[in-house]
XYZ file of C-alpha atoms in Angstrom:
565
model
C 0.000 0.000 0.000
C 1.303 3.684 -0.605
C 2.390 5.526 2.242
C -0.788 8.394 3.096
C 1.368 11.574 4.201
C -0.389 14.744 5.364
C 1.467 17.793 5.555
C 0.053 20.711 7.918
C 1.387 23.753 6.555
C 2.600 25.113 3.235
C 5.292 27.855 2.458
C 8.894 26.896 2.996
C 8.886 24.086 5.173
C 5.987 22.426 4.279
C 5.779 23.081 0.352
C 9.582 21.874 0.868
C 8.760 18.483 2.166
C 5.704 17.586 -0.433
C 7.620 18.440 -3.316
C 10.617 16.087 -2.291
C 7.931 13.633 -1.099
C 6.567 13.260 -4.432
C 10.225 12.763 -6.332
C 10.805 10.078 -3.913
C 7.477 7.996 -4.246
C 5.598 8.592 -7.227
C 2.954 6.740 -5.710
C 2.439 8.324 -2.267
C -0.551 9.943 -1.580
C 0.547 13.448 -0.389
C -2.180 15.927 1.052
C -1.439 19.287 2.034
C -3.735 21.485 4.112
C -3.589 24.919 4.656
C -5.157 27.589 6.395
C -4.799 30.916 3.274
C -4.893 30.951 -0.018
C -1.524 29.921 -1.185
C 0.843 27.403 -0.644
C 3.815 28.909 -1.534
C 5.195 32.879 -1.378
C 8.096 34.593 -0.812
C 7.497 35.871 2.994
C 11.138 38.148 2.793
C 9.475 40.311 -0.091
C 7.124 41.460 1.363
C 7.727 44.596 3.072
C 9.342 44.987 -0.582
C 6.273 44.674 -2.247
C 4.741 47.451 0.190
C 7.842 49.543 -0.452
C 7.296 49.803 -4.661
C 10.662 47.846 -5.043
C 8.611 44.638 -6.389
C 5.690 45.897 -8.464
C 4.303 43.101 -9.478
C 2.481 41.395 -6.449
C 2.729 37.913 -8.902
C 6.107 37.836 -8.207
C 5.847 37.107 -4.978
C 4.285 33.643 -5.375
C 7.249 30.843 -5.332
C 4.367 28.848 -7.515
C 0.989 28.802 -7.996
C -1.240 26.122 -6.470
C -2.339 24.860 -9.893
C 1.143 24.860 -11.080
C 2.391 22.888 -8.261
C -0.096 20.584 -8.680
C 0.255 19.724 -11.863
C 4.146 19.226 -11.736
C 4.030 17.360 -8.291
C 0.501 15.435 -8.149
C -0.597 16.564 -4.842
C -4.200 16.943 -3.350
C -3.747 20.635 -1.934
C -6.404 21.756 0.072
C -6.478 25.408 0.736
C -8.744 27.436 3.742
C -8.353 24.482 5.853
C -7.443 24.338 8.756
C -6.613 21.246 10.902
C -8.096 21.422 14.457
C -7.122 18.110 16.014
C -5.184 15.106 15.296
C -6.201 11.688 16.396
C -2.985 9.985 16.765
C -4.395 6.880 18.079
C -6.661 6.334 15.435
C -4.358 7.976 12.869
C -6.947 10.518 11.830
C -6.905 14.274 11.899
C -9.953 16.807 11.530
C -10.246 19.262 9.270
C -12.647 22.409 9.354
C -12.964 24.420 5.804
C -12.812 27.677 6.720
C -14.824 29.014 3.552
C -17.914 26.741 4.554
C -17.231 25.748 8.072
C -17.724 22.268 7.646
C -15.708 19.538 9.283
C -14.405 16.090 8.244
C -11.782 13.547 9.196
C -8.760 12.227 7.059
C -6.413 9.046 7.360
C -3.105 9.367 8.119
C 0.302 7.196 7.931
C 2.320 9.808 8.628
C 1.993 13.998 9.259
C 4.892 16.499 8.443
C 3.695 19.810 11.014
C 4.691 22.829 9.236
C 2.497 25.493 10.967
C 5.037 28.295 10.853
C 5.401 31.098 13.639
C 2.724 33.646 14.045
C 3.556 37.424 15.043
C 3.506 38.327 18.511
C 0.952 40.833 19.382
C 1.090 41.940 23.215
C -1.957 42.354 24.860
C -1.874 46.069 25.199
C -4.772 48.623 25.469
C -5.997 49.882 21.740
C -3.803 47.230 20.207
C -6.927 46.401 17.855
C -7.599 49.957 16.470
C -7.904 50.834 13.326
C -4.410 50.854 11.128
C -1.980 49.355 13.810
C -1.112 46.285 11.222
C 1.139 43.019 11.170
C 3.352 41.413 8.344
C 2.760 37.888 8.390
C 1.615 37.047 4.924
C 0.292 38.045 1.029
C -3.247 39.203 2.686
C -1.341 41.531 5.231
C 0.725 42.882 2.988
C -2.297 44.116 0.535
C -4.092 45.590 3.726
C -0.732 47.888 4.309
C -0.247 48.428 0.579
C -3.376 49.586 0.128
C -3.430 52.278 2.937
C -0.206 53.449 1.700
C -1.214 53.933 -1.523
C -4.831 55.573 -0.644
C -4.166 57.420 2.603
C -0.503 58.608 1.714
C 0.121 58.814 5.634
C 2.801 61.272 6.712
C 4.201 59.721 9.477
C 4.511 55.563 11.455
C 5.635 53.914 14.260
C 7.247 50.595 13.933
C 7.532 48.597 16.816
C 10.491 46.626 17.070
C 13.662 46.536 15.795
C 14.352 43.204 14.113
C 15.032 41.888 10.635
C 11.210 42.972 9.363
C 11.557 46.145 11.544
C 14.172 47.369 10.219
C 12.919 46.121 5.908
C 9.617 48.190 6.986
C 11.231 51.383 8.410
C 13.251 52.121 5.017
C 10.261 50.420 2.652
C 7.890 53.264 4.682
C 10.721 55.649 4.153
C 11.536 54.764 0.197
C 7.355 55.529 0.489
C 7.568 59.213 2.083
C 6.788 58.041 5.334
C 8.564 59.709 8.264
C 9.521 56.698 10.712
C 10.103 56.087 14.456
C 11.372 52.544 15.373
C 10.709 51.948 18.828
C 12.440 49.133 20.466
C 12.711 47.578 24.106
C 16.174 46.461 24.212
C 19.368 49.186 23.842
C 20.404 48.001 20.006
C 18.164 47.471 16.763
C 18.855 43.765 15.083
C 19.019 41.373 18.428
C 21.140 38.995 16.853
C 24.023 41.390 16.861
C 26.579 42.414 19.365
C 25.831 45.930 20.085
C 28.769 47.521 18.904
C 27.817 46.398 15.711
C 24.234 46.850 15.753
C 25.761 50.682 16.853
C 26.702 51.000 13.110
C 23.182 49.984 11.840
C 21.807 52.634 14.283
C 23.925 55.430 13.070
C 22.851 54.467 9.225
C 19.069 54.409 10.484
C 19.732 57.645 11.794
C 21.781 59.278 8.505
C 18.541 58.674 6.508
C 16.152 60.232 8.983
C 14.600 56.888 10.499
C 14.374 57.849 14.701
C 15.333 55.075 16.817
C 13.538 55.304 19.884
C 15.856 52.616 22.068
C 15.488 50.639 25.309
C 11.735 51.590 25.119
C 8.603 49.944 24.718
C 5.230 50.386 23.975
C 2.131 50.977 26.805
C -0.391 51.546 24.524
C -2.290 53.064 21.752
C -5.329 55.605 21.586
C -6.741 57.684 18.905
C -6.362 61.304 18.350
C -9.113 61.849 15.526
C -7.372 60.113 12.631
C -4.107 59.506 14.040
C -3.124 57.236 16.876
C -0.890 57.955 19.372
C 1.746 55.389 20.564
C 2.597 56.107 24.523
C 5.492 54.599 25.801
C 7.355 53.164 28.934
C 9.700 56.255 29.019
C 6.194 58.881 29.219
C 6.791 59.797 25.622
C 3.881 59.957 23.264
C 3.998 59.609 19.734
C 1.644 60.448 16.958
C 1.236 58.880 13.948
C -0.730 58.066 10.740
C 0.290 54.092 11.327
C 1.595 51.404 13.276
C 3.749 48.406 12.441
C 3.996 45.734 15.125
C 7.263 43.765 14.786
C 8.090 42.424 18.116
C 8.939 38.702 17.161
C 6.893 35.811 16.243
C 5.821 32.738 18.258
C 5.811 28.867 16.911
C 2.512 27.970 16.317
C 2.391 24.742 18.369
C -1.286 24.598 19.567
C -1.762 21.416 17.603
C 1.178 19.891 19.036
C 0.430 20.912 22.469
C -3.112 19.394 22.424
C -1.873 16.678 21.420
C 0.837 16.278 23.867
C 3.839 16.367 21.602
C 7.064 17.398 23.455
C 7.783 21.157 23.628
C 11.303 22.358 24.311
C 12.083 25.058 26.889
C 12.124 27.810 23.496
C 8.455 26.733 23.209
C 9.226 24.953 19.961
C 7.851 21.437 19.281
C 10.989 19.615 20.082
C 12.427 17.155 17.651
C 15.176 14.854 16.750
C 18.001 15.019 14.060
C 15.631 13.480 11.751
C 12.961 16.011 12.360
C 10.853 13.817 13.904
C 8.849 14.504 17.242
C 8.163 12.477 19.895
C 5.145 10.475 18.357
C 6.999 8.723 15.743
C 4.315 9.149 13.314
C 4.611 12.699 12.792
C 7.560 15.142 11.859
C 7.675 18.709 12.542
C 9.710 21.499 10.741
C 10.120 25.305 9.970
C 9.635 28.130 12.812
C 7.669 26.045 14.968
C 10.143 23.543 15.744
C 13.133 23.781 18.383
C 16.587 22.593 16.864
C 20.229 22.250 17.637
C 22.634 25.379 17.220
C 24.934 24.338 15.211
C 27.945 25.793 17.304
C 27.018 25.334 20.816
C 24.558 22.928 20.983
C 22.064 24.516 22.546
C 18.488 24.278 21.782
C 17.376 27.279 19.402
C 14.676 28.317 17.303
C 15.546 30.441 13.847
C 12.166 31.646 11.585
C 14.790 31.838 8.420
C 13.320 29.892 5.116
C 16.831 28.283 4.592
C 16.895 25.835 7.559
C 12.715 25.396 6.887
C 13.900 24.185 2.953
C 15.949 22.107 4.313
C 14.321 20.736 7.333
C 11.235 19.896 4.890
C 13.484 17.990 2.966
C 15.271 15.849 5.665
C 11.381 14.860 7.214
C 10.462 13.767 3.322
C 13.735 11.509 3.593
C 12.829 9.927 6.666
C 9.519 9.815 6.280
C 9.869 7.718 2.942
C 12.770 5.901 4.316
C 15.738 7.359 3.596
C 17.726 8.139 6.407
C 18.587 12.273 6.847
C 19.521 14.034 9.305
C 19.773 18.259 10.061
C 23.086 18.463 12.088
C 21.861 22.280 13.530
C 21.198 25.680 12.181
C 23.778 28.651 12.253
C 21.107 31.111 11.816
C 23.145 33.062 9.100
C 20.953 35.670 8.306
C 21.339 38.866 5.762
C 19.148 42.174 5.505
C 19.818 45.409 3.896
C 19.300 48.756 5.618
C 18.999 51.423 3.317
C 22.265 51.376 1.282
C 23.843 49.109 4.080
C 24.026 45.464 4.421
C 24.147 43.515 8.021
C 24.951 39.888 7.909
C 25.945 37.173 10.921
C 26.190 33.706 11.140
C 26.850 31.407 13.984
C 27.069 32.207 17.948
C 27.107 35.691 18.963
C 29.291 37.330 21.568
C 26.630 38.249 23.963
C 25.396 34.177 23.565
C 28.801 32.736 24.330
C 29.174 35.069 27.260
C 25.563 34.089 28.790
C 26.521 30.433 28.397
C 30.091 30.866 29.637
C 31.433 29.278 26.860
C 34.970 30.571 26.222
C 35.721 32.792 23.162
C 38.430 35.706 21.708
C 37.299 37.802 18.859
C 38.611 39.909 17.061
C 37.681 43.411 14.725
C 39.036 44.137 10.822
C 38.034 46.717 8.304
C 38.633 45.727 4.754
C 37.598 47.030 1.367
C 35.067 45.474 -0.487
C 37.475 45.743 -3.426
C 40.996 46.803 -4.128
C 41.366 50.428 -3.122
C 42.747 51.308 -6.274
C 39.672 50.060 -8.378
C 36.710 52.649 -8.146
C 34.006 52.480 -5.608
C 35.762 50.607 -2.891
C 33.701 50.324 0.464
C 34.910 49.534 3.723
C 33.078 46.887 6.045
C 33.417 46.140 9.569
C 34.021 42.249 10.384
C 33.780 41.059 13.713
C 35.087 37.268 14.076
C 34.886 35.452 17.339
C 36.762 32.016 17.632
C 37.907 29.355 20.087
C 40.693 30.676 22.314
C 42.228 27.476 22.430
C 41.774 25.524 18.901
C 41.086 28.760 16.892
C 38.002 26.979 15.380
C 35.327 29.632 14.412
C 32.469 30.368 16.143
C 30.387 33.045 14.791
C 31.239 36.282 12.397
C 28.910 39.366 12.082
C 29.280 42.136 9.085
C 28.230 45.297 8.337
C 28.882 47.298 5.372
C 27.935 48.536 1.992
C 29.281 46.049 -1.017
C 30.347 42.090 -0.478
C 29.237 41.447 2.629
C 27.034 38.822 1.407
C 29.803 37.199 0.034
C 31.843 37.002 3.077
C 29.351 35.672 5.147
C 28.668 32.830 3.522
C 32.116 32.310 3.111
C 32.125 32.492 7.083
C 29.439 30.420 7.526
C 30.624 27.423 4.837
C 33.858 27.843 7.407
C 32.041 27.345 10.536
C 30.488 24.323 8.838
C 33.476 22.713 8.024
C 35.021 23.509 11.744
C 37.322 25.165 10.475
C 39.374 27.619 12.428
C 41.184 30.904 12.060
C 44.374 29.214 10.244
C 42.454 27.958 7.678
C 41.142 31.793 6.848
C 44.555 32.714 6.080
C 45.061 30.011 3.313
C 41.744 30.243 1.313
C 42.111 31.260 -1.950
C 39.718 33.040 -3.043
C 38.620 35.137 -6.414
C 40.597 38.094 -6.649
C 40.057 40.443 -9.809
C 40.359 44.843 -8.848
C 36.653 44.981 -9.547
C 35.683 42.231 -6.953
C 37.942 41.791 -4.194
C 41.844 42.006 -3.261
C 44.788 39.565 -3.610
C 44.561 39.281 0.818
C 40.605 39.295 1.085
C 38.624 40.543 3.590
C 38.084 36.888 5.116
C 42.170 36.502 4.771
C 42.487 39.566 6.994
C 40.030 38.133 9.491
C 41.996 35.027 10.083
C 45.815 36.709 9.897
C 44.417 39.352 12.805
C 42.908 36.432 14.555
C 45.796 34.063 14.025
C 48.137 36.717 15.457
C 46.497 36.673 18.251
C 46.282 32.983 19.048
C 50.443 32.819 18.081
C 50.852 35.956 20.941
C 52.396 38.179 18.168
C 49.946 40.796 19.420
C 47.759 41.084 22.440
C 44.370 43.092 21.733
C 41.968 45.294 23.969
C 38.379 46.037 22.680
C 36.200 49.360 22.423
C 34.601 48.587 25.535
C 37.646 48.476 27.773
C 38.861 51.921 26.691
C 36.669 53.918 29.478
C 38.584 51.975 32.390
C 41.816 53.054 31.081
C 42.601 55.872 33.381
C 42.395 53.143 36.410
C 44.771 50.504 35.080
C 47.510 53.177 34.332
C 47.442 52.468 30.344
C 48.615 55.457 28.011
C 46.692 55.452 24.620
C 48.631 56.640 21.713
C 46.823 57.855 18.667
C 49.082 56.486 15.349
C 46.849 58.715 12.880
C 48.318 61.689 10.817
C 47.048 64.681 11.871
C 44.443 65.340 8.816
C 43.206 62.336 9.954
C 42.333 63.683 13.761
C 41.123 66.712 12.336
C 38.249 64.679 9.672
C 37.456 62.651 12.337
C 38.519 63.624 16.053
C 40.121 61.595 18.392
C 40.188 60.299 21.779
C 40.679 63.052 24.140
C 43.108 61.573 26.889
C 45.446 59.847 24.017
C 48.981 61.157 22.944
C 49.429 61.670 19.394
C 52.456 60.062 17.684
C 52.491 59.190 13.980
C 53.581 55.453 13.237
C 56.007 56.621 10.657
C 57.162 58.855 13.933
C 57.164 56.620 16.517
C 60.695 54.824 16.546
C 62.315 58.343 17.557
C 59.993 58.851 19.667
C 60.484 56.058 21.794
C 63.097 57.679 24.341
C 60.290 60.037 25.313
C 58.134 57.265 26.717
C 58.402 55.417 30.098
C 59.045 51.884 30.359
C 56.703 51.068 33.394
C 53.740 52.671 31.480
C 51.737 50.274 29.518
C 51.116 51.709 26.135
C 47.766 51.594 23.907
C 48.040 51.888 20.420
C 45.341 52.427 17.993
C 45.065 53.671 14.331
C 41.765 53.929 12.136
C 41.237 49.914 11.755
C 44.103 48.469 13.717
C 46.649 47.741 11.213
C 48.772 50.664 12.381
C 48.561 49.362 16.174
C 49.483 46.335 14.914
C 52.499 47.476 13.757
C 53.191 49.985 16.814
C 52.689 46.576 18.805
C 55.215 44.637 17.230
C 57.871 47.749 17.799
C 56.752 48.988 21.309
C 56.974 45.209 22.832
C 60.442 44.322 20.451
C 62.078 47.470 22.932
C 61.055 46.579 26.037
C 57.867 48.449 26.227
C 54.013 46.982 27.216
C 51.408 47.635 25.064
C 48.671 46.325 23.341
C 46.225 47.189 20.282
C 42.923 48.462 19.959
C 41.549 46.016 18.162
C 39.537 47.513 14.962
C 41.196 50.823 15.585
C 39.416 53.876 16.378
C 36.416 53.068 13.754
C 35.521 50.578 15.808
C 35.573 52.587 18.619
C 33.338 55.046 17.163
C 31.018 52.837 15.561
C 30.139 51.198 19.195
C 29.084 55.076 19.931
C 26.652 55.354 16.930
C 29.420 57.887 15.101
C 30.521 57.431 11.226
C 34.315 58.164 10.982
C 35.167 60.114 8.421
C 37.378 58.549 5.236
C 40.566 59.647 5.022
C 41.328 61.610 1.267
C 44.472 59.536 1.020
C 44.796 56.003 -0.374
C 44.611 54.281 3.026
C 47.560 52.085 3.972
C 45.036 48.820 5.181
C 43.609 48.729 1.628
C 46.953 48.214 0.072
C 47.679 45.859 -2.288
């Protein structure tokens, strides 16, 4: 007899799984239900769509349902929703939303693939009129359409994640003036926040307000307008609201049926994908995984791991052994003109889970400098102390970032470590990267440190200075301190200066030396420490240090000595 598989759930994960389903038994009977109209559409485009970047609303629809069906041979069932499953009797229930009717279907084996749904906090006027959330096609056309027809002025967007952020500069790109407001101190959780500093500053270049380590009380109406008051006694009017606060796994099925839930309220499942009633698998944003790097149990609502997850529970169910070894949650988004990228653990993660780390900061040019239209990006790599093996990278910057983070998370993958960085060899033309790339940097500045050719401090150490007798000493040429400042306590001695200087300075002082990026520091390092001096180098220079305070430094005119060739 042919295996009877139900999938619960289209989109990503669950469109995933029937479509490898049916390549692997052409004579399954595969049934997907689903609560809207479509099976399959590009969730990440839409706050693009509402934006005017996509025109076309078609082109958000991965497939069609009539297309799908006729490549794949799959009973698709849309406006239904499944209320129960039987798993004794192997039956679920179904209720058709267009009719409300019920009826019961058969079952071998389920595939769960409910998705996440958006949080929305119980907070007084949170149901008035245009205060809106982006979960699918159907939300998207309700904001669309009062964008287009009400041409507000001015929104609120609460929260400052990945959609956050895409709907702040789509309602910008629109005409709409924008406040973000978010509860923690740093927009994009996922970063560190001297990195997330740098987004902030962007957000802040093209007018977006980031109202930060706020939150929302709640919302009343001021004639057409609402007004959004806050934790900190601020109100703020506006034309519209976005809620963005972060989604929850839709596991209300799985709970009523007793299925395991992990401590992330995820349904919890094994390597296979499979929960603990070993008829039925469970993938996407509702499920609870393994971080890749430390194990832990995690939950990331990112279509790649859902693709693939949908594909390892077709293996297994159908018999082919598969297993998902942990997600690294390498994510992407572009702000405005920037782009913000991480992958793997972040600092603030391996600090909460004391699990030991070093990491290290590097500017590098997208391109050689020499080659038009060079931008710099900011690279923050964190790695094993001991083995070097990397553990997590975050970037922000303007061009190639993408590329470097997926070289940084194929890296991670492989285990490999901070050595190995040095000795990839990778593409290198003037127009798309440089003979050491940005990645090779990363790993020689890491490696360094690991061999103890230099010993580092980081941006946040700086302010205790004055209490552990250190002595900074600003490396910079002077047109450089007067584009972009410098700190005010540090001495000023050009690298190219420093060697005669050295009789000047005090051996029992311990000596900080930082440049723009840390290249120069580097060097001052090596010939501070080779005469008998102690000192170490602020790692990522003085860009780094101003990034963590929401500042932009300043380019230099001149050819800059890090981007040489």
């Amino acid at each position: 007899m042919p295996i009877k598989l139900l999938i619960i759930g289209g989109v990503a994960g669950g469109a995933t799984a029937a479509a490898r389903a049916r390549r692997l038994d052409e004579h399954a009977e595969i049934i997907i239900f689903e609560r809207g109209e479509h099976i399959s559409f590009a969730n990440c485009g839409l706050p693009y769509y509402i934006g005017g970047v996509i025109e076309n609303r078609d082109d958000l629809l991965v497939t069609t349902l009539e297309a799908f069906r006729e490549r794949y041979h799959i009973d698709i069932r849309i406006f239904s929703e499944v209320t129960a499953i039987d798993a004794k009797n192997k039956q679920v229930e179904v209720k058709k939303l267009t009719t409300g009717e019920t009826y019961k279907e058969s079952y071998d084996k389920i595939i769960l693939s409910p998705g996440a749904e958006p949080l929305k906090p119980p907070l007084e006027g949170i149901e008035l009129r245009n205060i809106f959330n982006l979960r699918n096609i159907p939300d998207s056309d309700q904001i669309k359409a009062y964008v287009d027809t009400r041409k507000p002025e001015s929104a609120v967007v609460v929260g400052g994640g990945f959609i956050g952020l895409e709907m702040a500069e789509n309602l910008v790109h629109r005409g709409v003036s924008t406040t973000i407001v978010e509860m923690l101190d740093q927009v994009m959780p996922p970063l560190d926040h001297e990195m997330a500093a740098i987004v902030q500053a962007h957000l802040k270049e093209k007018g977006v307000t980031c109202d930060l380590g706020n939150s929302v009380e709640s919302f009343s109406e001021k004639g057409e307008r609402i007004i959004v008051s806050t934790k900190k006694g601020n109100d703020i009017e506006c034309d519209m609201v976005i809620l963005s606060v972060g989604v929850r796994p839709e596991n209300k099925l799985a709970k009523e049926l007793g299925l395991e839930i992990g401590t992330r309220g995820g349904i919890k499942v094994d390597a296979t994908m499979r929960t603990s009633d070993p008829n039925i698998y469970a993938v996407g944003d509702a499920v609870e995984v393994k971080d890749f790097v430390t194990g832990l149990p995690t939950m990331t609502a990112l279509a790649g791991p859902a693709n693939k997850q949908g594909r390892i529970a077709a293996d297994n169910v159908l018999g082919r052994k598969s297993v998902f070894r942990g997600t690294l949650g390498t994510a992407v988004v572009k702000v405005f003109d920037m782009t913000v990228a991480s992958t793997g653990a972040s600092e603030k993660l391996l600090k909460n889970n004391n699990i030991p780390y070093l990491l290290s900061y590097t500017h590098s040019g997208s391109h050689a400098s020499y080659y038009p239209g060079a931008e710099m990006m900011a690279i923050k790599l964190i790695f094993s102390p001991g083995s070097g093996e990397i553990l997590g990278a975050q970037i922000v910057g303007m061009e190639g970032v993408d590329k470097r983070i997926d070289i940084l998370a194929t890296a991670i993958r492989g285990t490999m470590t901070v050595y190995d960085l040095e000795e990839l060899e990778l593409a290198y033309a003037p127009p798309y990267g440089s003979a050491k790339d940005p990645v090779n940097i990363a790993g020689f500045v890491a490696s360094n440190m690991l061999k103890g050719d230099v010993e580092n401090m980081n941006w946040d150490e700086v302010s205790d200075l004055e209490q552990t007798g250190y002595v900074l000493i600003d490396l910079r040429n002077k047109d450089e301190l007067d584009e972009s400042g410098s700190i005010s306590t540090a001495l000023h001695i050009p690298l190219h200066e420093l060697r005669k200087k050295l009789p000047e300075l005090e051996k029992d002082k311990n000596y900080i030396a930082f440049c723009a990026i840390g290249l120069r520091g580097y060097v001052a390092y090596r010939i501070l420490t080779q005469n008998g001096f102690k000192s170490k180098n602020l790692s990522g220079g003085y860009k780094t240090y101003l990034g963590a305070r929401e500042k932009i430094m300043k380019e230099s005119s001149q050819t800059p000595l890090w981007l040489g060739e």
